[in-house]
């Protein structure tokens, strides 16, 4: 399923020049056909990015593969360029629905060391899909009949087989979010935002390589290789995927920060070499640029996925991963449209040089974000000896930020949908005042007066435990409550709770003469 996302994306790469010649299309139109795909992916991710967290990975994958299959059939039957736009749009719907769920499923079906193993297999699978599209597509175009059609008929058969295989995936994984799903924009909790920003920058930098390789790459390769043979040109471009797969296997030994930094450096170097190869029409430099860029792509993509896989809670991993892909595909579509217009107006060589500069800039931004992020903020999943599953290793500072945001979201904002992202669906409640589980807590707050307000004070954290000293006011009782809330964090969510409650004393009742909370008395 993961491999099909890149195969579907790259499938038309070798046929763009053929369609352009047959229908007299400009670079603007051909890159527009390419760009409609990431734009639709982004739209789907905005509205449906977390749908698999509610309906399950299997259902979302089935919907997505079905849409990709329909889009591929449109390309196989296309009588004019409008069918290409429609086919690519349905392919975008398919990948938008499956990108996050298939990546999340890799974690959930991988056992111990899930985040690192899943990131490695995902990177390699995407490289395999990429290489299959270029090599198989090139061979079919060059040596088989129907050069603009057969490639898509073969992909349709593969997608049909994937649909059948997906039917037998587990219907439920035990990680689904509770409540009713509704379309909404991606939600990233504050305690994940630093990790999310770095991971999204890495994945976005990786994906923007697709503009030069997939939308313009076949034309660049044809000009530089000087061969009309589509298989030879596809093989030249497939160095990107081959290098990506090889480096992806070795990347498992690297920590995310090191992989991101190395990937950004390789990506920037590859873009410099690509610009030089286009300017001087030098084939060896072009091949080196393609291979080095593939290595950079692999390191950036692997490290970004590993970091976010470890940080995101299981029941919301699909939505968070979809948000990462959203930024990557928006950037991919925007850069593609820009370079298509530039290629039409100023020539292919200038457009490639500009694109190389943009990708190099993204790489520099990624390195800057890594440098600005504390080493302890980007964590990796570690195996749990007792459960045989991966856990998220968070710092006390991250735990404190998580608890403060969770309390504000539930007690003050009354946003129960957002709050469900902070509390485990297996939440253990030790308070004598609250019904069991997460729903017991939520129901208590729903029944509380609208005037309820929570004010946090002193907060301490050690290991997986956080204690917050705070005040509940507007609770509908004669006295406010002063509370010491004790919570245990597991896998990035609140998993267990104890509390100690006292009525707040007025000034006349305080034998110490000091308030129980803050610097002044409330009564």
Short mmCIF file of C-alpha atoms in Angstrom, two decimals:
data_model
loop_
_atom_site.label_atom_id
_atom_site.label_comp_id
_atom_site.label_asym_id
_atom_site.label_seq_id
_atom_site.Cartn_x
_atom_site.Cartn_y
_atom_site.Cartn_z
CA UNK A 1 0.00 0.00 0.00
CA UNK A 2 2.84 2.38 0.81
CA UNK A 3 4.59 1.59 -2.48
CA UNK A 4 1.49 2.41 -4.50
CA UNK A 5 1.52 6.06 -3.35
CA UNK A 6 4.82 6.75 -5.15
CA UNK A 7 4.06 4.40 -8.04
CA UNK A 8 0.78 6.22 -8.63
CA UNK A 9 2.52 9.58 -8.36
CA UNK A 10 5.32 8.62 -10.77
CA UNK A 11 3.27 6.52 -13.23
CA UNK A 12 2.77 9.28 -15.85
CA UNK A 13 6.35 10.59 -15.56
CA UNK A 14 7.63 8.83 -18.70
CA UNK A 15 4.47 9.54 -20.71
CA UNK A 16 4.35 13.32 -20.22
CA UNK A 17 6.62 13.97 -23.24
CA UNK A 18 4.49 11.61 -25.38
CA UNK A 19 1.25 13.34 -24.43
CA UNK A 20 2.91 16.71 -25.01
CA UNK A 21 3.92 15.72 -28.53
CA UNK A 22 0.59 14.06 -29.37
CA UNK A 23 -1.60 16.92 -28.12
CA UNK A 24 0.92 19.81 -28.51
CA UNK A 25 1.02 20.65 -24.80
CA UNK A 26 3.24 23.30 -23.25
CA UNK A 27 5.40 22.83 -20.15
CA UNK A 28 2.76 24.79 -18.23
CA UNK A 29 0.05 22.27 -19.15
CA UNK A 30 2.15 19.16 -18.47
CA UNK A 31 3.28 20.44 -15.08
CA UNK A 32 -0.33 21.46 -14.44
CA UNK A 33 -1.39 17.85 -14.99
CA UNK A 34 1.28 16.85 -12.51
CA UNK A 35 0.36 19.63 -10.05
CA UNK A 36 -3.36 18.81 -9.90
CA UNK A 37 -2.35 15.58 -8.20
CA UNK A 38 -0.58 17.03 -5.11
CA UNK A 39 -3.16 19.83 -4.90
CA UNK A 40 -6.02 17.32 -4.65
CA UNK A 41 -3.98 15.24 -2.20
CA UNK A 42 -3.64 18.34 -0.02
CA UNK A 43 -7.38 19.11 -0.20
CA UNK A 44 -8.22 15.53 0.82
CA UNK A 45 -5.73 15.65 3.68
CA UNK A 46 -7.28 18.89 4.98
CA UNK A 47 -10.76 17.43 5.24
CA UNK A 48 -10.12 13.71 5.66
CA UNK A 49 -6.59 13.44 7.05
CA UNK A 50 -7.62 11.74 10.29
CA UNK A 51 -10.55 9.67 8.99
CA UNK A 52 -8.62 6.41 9.46
CA UNK A 53 -8.28 7.19 13.19
CA UNK A 54 -12.06 6.75 13.43
CA UNK A 55 -13.06 4.23 10.73
CA UNK A 56 -9.88 2.13 10.86
CA UNK A 57 -6.86 1.82 8.55
CA UNK A 58 -8.49 -0.87 6.41
CA UNK A 59 -11.56 1.15 5.43
CA UNK A 60 -9.56 4.27 4.55
CA UNK A 61 -7.08 2.25 2.50
CA UNK A 62 -9.89 0.54 0.58
CA UNK A 63 -11.47 3.88 -0.28
CA UNK A 64 -8.12 5.27 -1.35
CA UNK A 65 -7.03 2.35 -3.50
CA UNK A 66 -10.45 2.34 -5.16
CA UNK A 67 -10.10 6.04 -6.06
CA UNK A 68 -6.56 5.49 -7.38
CA UNK A 69 -7.80 2.59 -9.52
CA UNK A 70 -10.56 4.72 -11.05
CA UNK A 71 -8.11 7.55 -11.78
CA UNK A 72 -5.63 5.18 -13.41
CA UNK A 73 -8.39 3.80 -15.67
CA UNK A 74 -9.22 7.35 -16.76
CA UNK A 75 -5.60 7.85 -17.85
CA UNK A 76 -5.62 4.52 -19.68
CA UNK A 77 -8.72 5.59 -21.66
CA UNK A 78 -7.98 9.33 -21.97
CA UNK A 79 -9.06 10.82 -25.35
CA UNK A 80 -7.81 14.32 -24.46
CA UNK A 81 -5.94 16.30 -21.82
CA UNK A 82 -9.05 16.94 -19.69
CA UNK A 83 -9.20 13.22 -18.93
CA UNK A 84 -5.59 13.44 -17.73
CA UNK A 85 -6.55 16.18 -15.26
CA UNK A 86 -9.54 14.13 -14.05
CA UNK A 87 -7.49 10.95 -13.74
CA UNK A 88 -4.75 12.68 -11.79
CA UNK A 89 -7.38 14.25 -9.52
CA UNK A 90 -8.80 10.83 -8.61
CA UNK A 91 -5.28 9.52 -8.08
CA UNK A 92 -4.77 12.44 -5.70
CA UNK A 93 -7.92 11.48 -3.80
CA UNK A 94 -6.63 7.92 -3.53
CA UNK A 95 -3.20 8.86 -2.24
CA UNK A 96 -4.66 11.49 0.10
CA UNK A 97 -6.80 8.81 1.71
CA UNK A 98 -4.05 6.17 1.95
CA UNK A 99 -0.78 8.04 2.61
CA UNK A 100 -1.35 8.60 6.34
CA UNK A 101 -3.23 5.34 7.10
CA UNK A 102 -0.74 3.10 5.28
CA UNK A 103 2.21 4.73 7.07
CA UNK A 104 0.40 4.50 10.42
CA UNK A 105 -0.45 0.86 9.74
CA UNK A 106 3.25 0.16 9.19
CA UNK A 107 3.86 1.17 12.82
CA UNK A 108 0.89 -0.72 14.23
CA UNK A 109 1.65 -3.99 12.41
CA UNK A 110 5.42 -3.96 13.01
CA UNK A 111 5.81 -5.07 16.64
CA UNK A 112 8.87 -4.09 18.67
CA UNK A 113 10.99 -1.18 17.44
CA UNK A 114 7.96 -0.14 15.42
CA UNK A 115 8.81 3.48 14.63
CA UNK A 116 12.30 2.81 13.28
CA UNK A 117 11.30 -0.35 11.40
CA UNK A 118 8.20 1.30 9.96
CA UNK A 119 10.14 4.37 8.79
CA UNK A 120 12.74 2.15 7.09
CA UNK A 121 10.22 -0.10 5.35
CA UNK A 122 8.12 2.90 4.30
CA UNK A 123 11.15 4.62 2.77
CA UNK A 124 12.19 1.46 0.90
CA UNK A 125 8.62 0.72 -0.23
CA UNK A 126 8.24 4.20 -1.68
CA UNK A 127 11.57 3.80 -3.48
CA UNK A 128 10.40 0.48 -4.94
CA UNK A 129 7.19 2.11 -6.15
CA UNK A 130 9.16 4.99 -7.64
CA UNK A 131 11.60 2.69 -9.45
CA UNK A 132 8.80 0.43 -10.70
CA UNK A 133 7.00 3.39 -12.26
CA UNK A 134 10.13 4.61 -14.05
CA UNK A 135 11.67 1.29 -15.13
CA UNK A 136 8.48 -0.62 -15.93
CA UNK A 137 6.94 2.47 -17.49
CA UNK A 138 10.02 3.07 -19.63
CA UNK A 139 10.16 -0.55 -20.78
CA UNK A 140 6.48 -0.67 -21.70
CA UNK A 141 6.66 2.64 -23.55
CA UNK A 142 9.74 1.57 -25.50
CA UNK A 143 9.09 -2.08 -26.27
CA UNK A 144 5.34 -2.72 -25.91
CA UNK A 145 2.34 -1.54 -27.92
CA UNK A 146 0.15 1.36 -26.82
CA UNK A 147 3.00 3.43 -25.34
CA UNK A 148 0.70 5.99 -23.71
CA UNK A 149 -1.82 3.41 -22.45
CA UNK A 150 -0.35 0.04 -21.49
CA UNK A 151 1.58 1.49 -18.56
CA UNK A 152 -1.70 2.56 -16.95
CA UNK A 153 -3.46 -0.73 -17.69
CA UNK A 154 -0.66 -2.58 -15.87
CA UNK A 155 -0.91 -0.21 -12.90
CA UNK A 156 -4.69 -0.73 -12.87
CA UNK A 157 -4.15 -4.47 -12.54
CA UNK A 158 -1.73 -3.91 -9.65
CA UNK A 159 -4.21 -1.60 -7.88
CA UNK A 160 -7.02 -4.11 -8.35
CA UNK A 161 -4.84 -6.78 -6.71
CA UNK A 162 -4.01 -4.37 -3.87
CA UNK A 163 -7.70 -3.69 -3.32
CA UNK A 164 -8.35 -7.41 -2.93
CA UNK A 165 -5.37 -7.77 -0.56
CA UNK A 166 -6.51 -4.79 1.53
CA UNK A 167 -9.88 -6.44 2.00
CA UNK A 168 -8.18 -8.99 4.28
CA UNK A 169 -6.43 -6.45 6.53
CA UNK A 170 -7.62 -6.40 10.17
CA UNK A 171 -10.86 -4.45 10.43
CA UNK A 172 -9.82 -2.91 13.75
CA UNK A 173 -6.41 -2.43 15.36
CA UNK A 174 -7.46 -1.23 18.82
CA UNK A 175 -5.98 2.23 18.15
CA UNK A 176 -9.08 3.98 16.77
CA UNK A 177 -10.17 7.27 18.26
CA UNK A 178 -13.51 7.44 20.05
CA UNK A 179 -16.42 9.62 19.07
CA UNK A 180 -17.96 10.46 15.70
CA UNK A 181 -15.68 11.55 12.87
CA UNK A 182 -16.36 14.79 11.04
CA UNK A 183 -14.30 16.68 8.43
CA UNK A 184 -11.88 19.10 10.08
CA UNK A 185 -8.51 20.66 9.61
CA UNK A 186 -5.49 18.79 11.00
CA UNK A 187 -4.90 19.26 14.74
CA UNK A 188 -1.40 19.28 16.18
CA UNK A 189 -1.18 19.49 20.02
CA UNK A 190 1.22 22.11 21.35
CA UNK A 191 3.54 19.53 22.87
CA UNK A 192 4.05 17.97 19.42
CA UNK A 193 4.51 21.16 17.43
CA UNK A 194 8.29 21.41 17.64
CA UNK A 195 8.73 17.82 16.51
CA UNK A 196 6.01 18.28 13.90
CA UNK A 197 7.69 21.38 12.44
CA UNK A 198 11.04 19.62 12.04
CA UNK A 199 9.49 16.42 10.67
CA UNK A 200 7.27 18.33 8.23
CA UNK A 201 10.25 20.37 6.98
CA UNK A 202 12.23 17.18 6.37
CA UNK A 203 9.42 15.37 4.54
CA UNK A 204 8.53 18.50 2.54
CA UNK A 205 12.16 18.95 1.45
CA UNK A 206 12.18 15.30 0.37
CA UNK A 207 8.93 15.48 -1.57
CA UNK A 208 9.79 18.62 -3.53
CA UNK A 209 12.40 16.54 -5.37
CA UNK A 210 9.42 15.05 -7.16
CA UNK A 211 8.91 18.24 -9.15
CA UNK A 212 12.23 17.86 -10.97
CA UNK A 213 12.21 14.08 -11.15
CA UNK A 214 8.55 13.38 -11.97
CA UNK A 215 7.17 16.41 -13.82
CA UNK A 216 10.25 17.59 -15.74
CA UNK A 217 12.71 14.74 -15.19
CA UNK A 218 11.92 12.69 -18.28
CA UNK A 219 12.41 15.68 -20.57
CA UNK A 220 15.64 16.66 -18.81
CA UNK A 221 16.91 13.08 -19.02
CA UNK A 222 16.04 12.83 -22.70
CA UNK A 223 17.95 16.02 -23.48
CA UNK A 224 21.00 15.07 -21.39
CA UNK A 225 21.13 11.36 -22.15
CA UNK A 226 20.56 12.11 -25.83
CA UNK A 227 18.64 8.88 -26.32
CA UNK A 228 15.08 8.42 -27.63
CA UNK A 229 14.92 5.14 -25.67
CA UNK A 230 12.39 5.60 -22.85
CA UNK A 231 13.84 2.68 -20.84
CA UNK A 232 17.34 4.20 -20.86
CA UNK A 233 15.95 7.56 -19.75
CA UNK A 234 13.83 5.90 -17.09
CA UNK A 235 16.87 3.98 -15.85
CA UNK A 236 18.79 7.24 -15.50
CA UNK A 237 16.00 8.71 -13.37
CA UNK A 238 15.62 5.47 -11.39
CA UNK A 239 19.06 6.07 -9.87
CA UNK A 240 17.15 8.43 -7.57
CA UNK A 241 14.95 5.58 -6.32
CA UNK A 242 17.77 3.02 -6.17
CA UNK A 243 19.98 5.31 -4.10
CA UNK A 244 16.99 6.10 -1.90
CA UNK A 245 16.35 2.42 -1.18
CA UNK A 246 20.00 1.57 -0.49
CA UNK A 247 20.46 4.52 1.86
CA UNK A 248 17.09 3.79 3.50
CA UNK A 249 18.36 0.37 4.60
CA UNK A 250 21.47 1.86 6.21
CA UNK A 251 19.60 4.80 7.73
CA UNK A 252 18.19 2.60 10.51
CA UNK A 253 21.45 3.05 12.43
CA UNK A 254 21.11 6.85 12.48
CA UNK A 255 19.31 9.02 14.99
CA UNK A 256 16.68 11.35 13.44
CA UNK A 257 18.68 14.54 13.98
CA UNK A 258 21.78 13.13 12.29
CA UNK A 259 19.74 11.70 9.42
CA UNK A 260 17.92 15.00 8.84
CA UNK A 261 21.14 16.99 8.80
CA UNK A 262 22.91 14.53 6.50
CA UNK A 263 19.88 14.28 4.21
CA UNK A 264 19.56 18.04 3.89
CA UNK A 265 23.26 18.34 3.05
CA UNK A 266 23.04 15.59 0.41
CA UNK A 267 19.91 17.15 -1.06
CA UNK A 268 21.52 20.59 -1.37
CA UNK A 269 24.64 19.07 -2.96
CA UNK A 270 22.50 17.07 -5.41
CA UNK A 271 20.65 20.20 -6.47
CA UNK A 272 23.92 22.08 -7.08
CA UNK A 273 25.14 19.21 -9.26
CA UNK A 274 21.83 19.04 -11.11
CA UNK A 275 21.94 22.72 -11.98
CA UNK A 276 25.53 22.30 -13.18
CA UNK A 277 24.60 19.24 -15.28
CA UNK A 278 21.75 21.06 -16.99
CA UNK A 279 23.86 24.15 -17.64
CA UNK A 280 26.74 22.17 -19.19
CA UNK A 281 24.81 19.15 -20.59
CA UNK A 282 27.12 16.80 -18.73
CA UNK A 283 25.65 13.30 -18.31
CA UNK A 284 27.98 11.91 -15.57
CA UNK A 285 27.26 14.94 -13.38
CA UNK A 286 23.52 14.44 -13.99
CA UNK A 287 23.73 10.80 -12.90
CA UNK A 288 25.69 11.79 -9.78
CA UNK A 289 23.14 14.50 -9.00
CA UNK A 290 20.28 12.02 -9.34
CA UNK A 291 21.91 9.46 -7.06
CA UNK A 292 22.98 11.98 -4.37
CA UNK A 293 19.53 13.59 -4.42
CA UNK A 294 17.99 10.14 -3.92
CA UNK A 295 20.19 9.60 -0.89
CA UNK A 296 19.16 12.98 0.49
CA UNK A 297 15.49 12.22 -0.12
CA UNK A 298 15.78 8.91 1.73
CA UNK A 299 17.47 10.39 4.80
CA UNK A 300 15.05 13.32 5.00
CA UNK A 301 11.95 11.20 4.55
CA UNK A 302 13.12 8.43 6.90
CA UNK A 303 14.09 10.79 9.71
CA UNK A 304 10.92 12.86 9.43
CA UNK A 305 8.71 9.78 9.61
CA UNK A 306 10.67 8.22 12.46
CA UNK A 307 10.40 11.37 14.56
CA UNK A 308 6.65 11.85 14.07
CA UNK A 309 5.84 8.12 14.34
CA UNK A 310 7.42 8.11 17.79
CA UNK A 311 5.84 11.33 18.99
CA UNK A 312 2.22 10.89 17.84
CA UNK A 313 -0.22 8.93 20.07
CA UNK A 314 -1.47 5.77 18.34
CA UNK A 315 -5.13 6.78 18.25
CA UNK A 316 -4.26 10.01 16.41
CA UNK A 317 -1.22 8.95 14.42
CA UNK A 318 -3.12 8.84 11.11
CA UNK A 319 -4.22 12.46 11.46
CA UNK A 320 -0.79 13.76 12.47
CA UNK A 321 0.94 11.88 9.63
CA UNK A 322 -1.65 13.23 7.21
CA UNK A 323 -0.83 16.75 8.38
CA UNK A 324 2.85 16.11 7.58
CA UNK A 325 1.91 14.87 4.10
CA UNK A 326 -0.42 17.86 3.68
CA UNK A 327 2.40 20.38 3.94
CA UNK A 328 4.61 18.25 1.69
CA UNK A 329 2.01 17.97 -1.08
CA UNK A 330 1.00 21.65 -0.92
CA UNK A 331 4.64 22.62 -1.42
CA UNK A 332 5.01 20.04 -4.20
CA UNK A 333 2.02 21.42 -6.11
CA UNK A 334 3.01 25.06 -5.66
CA UNK A 335 6.60 24.53 -6.79
CA UNK A 336 5.42 22.41 -9.74
CA UNK A 337 3.08 25.12 -11.03
CA UNK A 338 5.79 27.75 -10.60
CA UNK A 339 8.41 25.77 -12.51
CA UNK A 340 5.97 24.87 -15.30
CA UNK A 341 5.23 28.53 -15.94
CA UNK A 342 8.93 29.40 -15.78
CA UNK A 343 9.86 26.57 -18.19
CA UNK A 344 7.30 27.79 -20.74
CA UNK A 345 8.42 31.41 -20.47
CA UNK A 346 12.19 31.07 -20.02
CA UNK A 347 13.15 27.53 -21.00
CA UNK A 348 13.58 24.16 -19.32
CA UNK A 349 17.17 24.78 -18.21
CA UNK A 350 16.33 27.94 -16.30
CA UNK A 351 13.32 26.25 -14.66
CA UNK A 352 15.46 23.31 -13.47
CA UNK A 353 18.06 25.68 -12.02
CA UNK A 354 15.36 27.63 -10.21
CA UNK A 355 13.81 24.44 -8.89
CA UNK A 356 17.18 23.22 -7.66
CA UNK A 357 17.60 26.47 -5.78
CA UNK A 358 14.17 26.16 -4.14
CA UNK A 359 14.85 22.59 -2.99
CA UNK A 360 18.28 23.59 -1.68
CA UNK A 361 16.57 26.41 0.28
CA UNK A 362 14.11 23.92 1.81
CA UNK A 363 17.08 21.80 2.85
CA UNK A 364 18.75 24.76 4.55
CA UNK A 365 15.50 25.54 6.40
CA UNK A 366 15.36 21.93 7.62
CA UNK A 367 18.91 22.14 8.99
CA UNK A 368 18.06 25.44 10.70
CA UNK A 369 14.98 23.94 12.37
CA UNK A 370 16.97 20.93 13.55
CA UNK A 371 19.61 23.24 15.03
CA UNK A 372 16.93 25.31 16.80
CA UNK A 373 15.27 22.23 18.31
CA UNK A 374 16.69 20.81 21.50
CA UNK A 375 18.23 17.37 21.19
CA UNK A 376 15.77 15.90 23.68
CA UNK A 377 12.74 17.10 21.72
CA UNK A 378 13.13 14.64 18.87
CA UNK A 379 12.70 11.20 20.38
CA UNK A 380 12.53 7.70 18.95
CA UNK A 381 10.25 4.87 19.96
CA UNK A 382 11.75 2.28 22.31
CA UNK A 383 10.43 -1.22 22.93
CA UNK A 384 8.52 -2.05 26.10
CA UNK A 385 9.75 -5.29 27.65
CA UNK A 386 6.48 -5.81 29.47
CA UNK A 387 4.14 -5.18 26.56
CA UNK A 388 6.28 -6.02 23.54
CA UNK A 389 5.14 -2.81 21.90
CA UNK A 390 6.71 0.56 21.22
CA UNK A 391 6.51 3.40 23.72
CA UNK A 392 7.05 7.11 23.32
CA UNK A 393 9.92 8.45 25.39
CA UNK A 394 9.07 12.01 26.40
CA UNK A 395 10.93 14.47 28.59
CA UNK A 396 9.50 15.96 31.82
CA UNK A 397 9.25 19.35 30.08
CA UNK A 398 7.21 17.82 27.27
CA UNK A 399 4.98 16.10 29.83
CA UNK A 400 4.34 19.36 31.68
CA UNK A 401 3.41 21.14 28.45
CA UNK A 402 1.12 18.25 27.51
CA UNK A 403 -0.76 18.32 30.82
CA UNK A 404 -1.21 22.11 30.85
CA UNK A 405 -2.56 22.08 27.29
CA UNK A 406 -4.83 19.13 28.04
CA UNK A 407 -6.33 20.75 31.15
CA UNK A 408 -6.92 24.05 29.36
CA UNK A 409 -8.54 22.29 26.39
CA UNK A 410 -10.96 20.31 28.57
CA UNK A 411 -11.70 22.51 31.60
CA UNK A 412 -11.60 26.00 30.05
CA UNK A 413 -12.28 25.56 26.34
CA UNK A 414 -14.69 22.63 26.72
CA UNK A 415 -13.42 21.23 23.40
CA UNK A 416 -14.16 17.55 23.95
CA UNK A 417 -13.09 16.42 20.49
CA UNK A 418 -9.68 18.05 20.88
CA UNK A 419 -9.45 16.84 24.48
CA UNK A 420 -9.89 13.23 23.37
CA UNK A 421 -6.50 13.55 21.69
CA UNK A 422 -4.84 14.14 25.08
CA UNK A 423 -6.50 11.42 27.18
CA UNK A 424 -5.92 7.72 26.56
CA UNK A 425 -8.99 5.66 25.69
CA UNK A 426 -7.75 3.32 28.46
CA UNK A 427 -7.56 6.14 31.01
CA UNK A 428 -7.43 4.87 34.61
CA UNK A 429 -9.24 7.03 37.17
CA UNK A 430 -8.41 6.91 40.92
CA UNK A 431 -10.44 9.95 42.02
CA UNK A 432 -13.35 9.27 44.37
CA UNK A 433 -15.29 12.15 42.75
CA UNK A 434 -15.15 11.02 39.10
CA UNK A 435 -16.68 8.07 37.24
CA UNK A 436 -14.24 5.59 35.64
CA UNK A 437 -12.37 6.19 32.40
CA UNK A 438 -12.00 9.11 30.04
CA UNK A 439 -15.75 9.37 29.47
CA UNK A 440 -16.35 9.65 33.21
CA UNK A 441 -14.15 12.74 33.34
CA UNK A 442 -15.65 14.25 30.20
CA UNK A 443 -19.21 13.68 31.44
CA UNK A 444 -18.36 15.40 34.74
CA UNK A 445 -17.15 18.50 32.90
CA UNK A 446 -20.18 18.48 30.58
CA UNK A 447 -22.44 18.51 33.65
CA UNK A 448 -20.48 21.35 35.32
CA UNK A 449 -21.62 25.01 35.18
CA UNK A 450 -20.53 27.09 32.19
CA UNK A 451 -18.68 29.32 34.67
CA UNK A 452 -16.15 26.57 35.47
CA UNK A 453 -12.57 27.84 35.26
CA UNK A 454 -9.26 26.12 35.91
CA UNK A 455 -6.09 28.01 36.89
CA UNK A 456 -2.80 26.09 37.02
CA UNK A 457 -0.14 27.05 39.51
CA UNK A 458 2.97 25.15 40.53
CA UNK A 459 3.74 22.20 38.24
CA UNK A 460 6.33 19.46 38.83
CA UNK A 461 7.35 16.53 36.65
CA UNK A 462 9.60 13.54 37.11
CA UNK A 463 9.78 10.56 34.80
CA UNK A 464 6.27 9.80 33.52
CA UNK A 465 4.48 11.66 36.35
CA UNK A 466 3.25 15.26 36.54
CA UNK A 467 1.73 17.06 39.54
CA UNK A 468 -0.17 20.33 39.06
CA UNK A 469 -1.32 22.52 41.94
CA UNK A 470 -4.32 24.48 40.67
CA UNK A 471 -7.68 26.08 41.44
CA UNK A 472 -11.18 25.23 40.16
CA UNK A 473 -13.58 28.19 40.40
CA UNK A 474 -17.15 28.67 39.22
CA UNK A 475 -18.00 25.09 40.15
CA UNK A 476 -21.44 25.87 41.56
CA UNK A 477 -20.40 25.34 45.19
CA UNK A 478 -19.86 27.85 48.01
CA UNK A 479 -16.08 27.35 47.89
CA UNK A 480 -13.55 27.01 45.11
CA UNK A 481 -11.50 23.84 45.01
CA UNK A 482 -7.74 23.77 45.41
CA UNK A 483 -6.46 20.61 43.77
CA UNK A 484 -3.24 18.68 43.46
CA UNK A 485 -3.73 16.74 40.21
CA UNK A 486 -1.38 13.80 39.69
CA UNK A 487 -1.24 12.25 36.21
CA UNK A 488 0.85 9.57 34.58
CA UNK A 489 1.88 9.97 30.94
CA UNK A 490 2.12 6.95 28.62
CA UNK A 491 2.70 7.02 24.85
CA UNK A 492 2.27 10.79 24.76
CA UNK A 493 -1.21 10.90 26.38
CA UNK A 494 -2.66 11.12 29.91
CA UNK A 495 -3.07 7.53 31.06
CA UNK A 496 -3.76 7.59 34.84
CA UNK A 497 -4.99 10.13 37.43
CA UNK A 498 -5.11 10.76 41.19
CA UNK A 499 -6.16 13.95 42.99
CA UNK A 500 -6.17 15.64 46.38
CA UNK A 501 -8.95 18.26 46.82
CA UNK A 502 -9.54 20.98 49.45
CA UNK A 503 -12.07 23.76 49.83
CA UNK A 504 -10.31 27.11 49.42
CA UNK A 505 -10.04 28.99 52.75
CA UNK A 506 -11.02 32.64 53.09
CA UNK A 507 -8.70 35.14 54.77
CA UNK A 508 -10.46 34.85 58.15
CA UNK A 509 -10.10 31.06 58.09
CA UNK A 510 -6.41 30.91 57.27
CA UNK A 511 -4.37 30.39 60.45
CA UNK A 512 -1.17 31.02 58.51
CA UNK A 513 -2.49 34.28 57.13
CA UNK A 514 -1.48 33.18 53.64
CA UNK A 515 -3.70 32.17 50.69
CA UNK A 516 -3.85 28.53 49.61
CA UNK A 517 -3.36 29.47 45.94
CA UNK A 518 -1.71 32.46 44.33
CA UNK A 519 -0.78 35.69 46.05
CA UNK A 520 -4.17 36.88 47.28
CA UNK A 521 -7.40 35.63 48.84
CA UNK A 522 -10.61 35.37 46.85
CA UNK A 523 -12.83 35.86 49.86
#
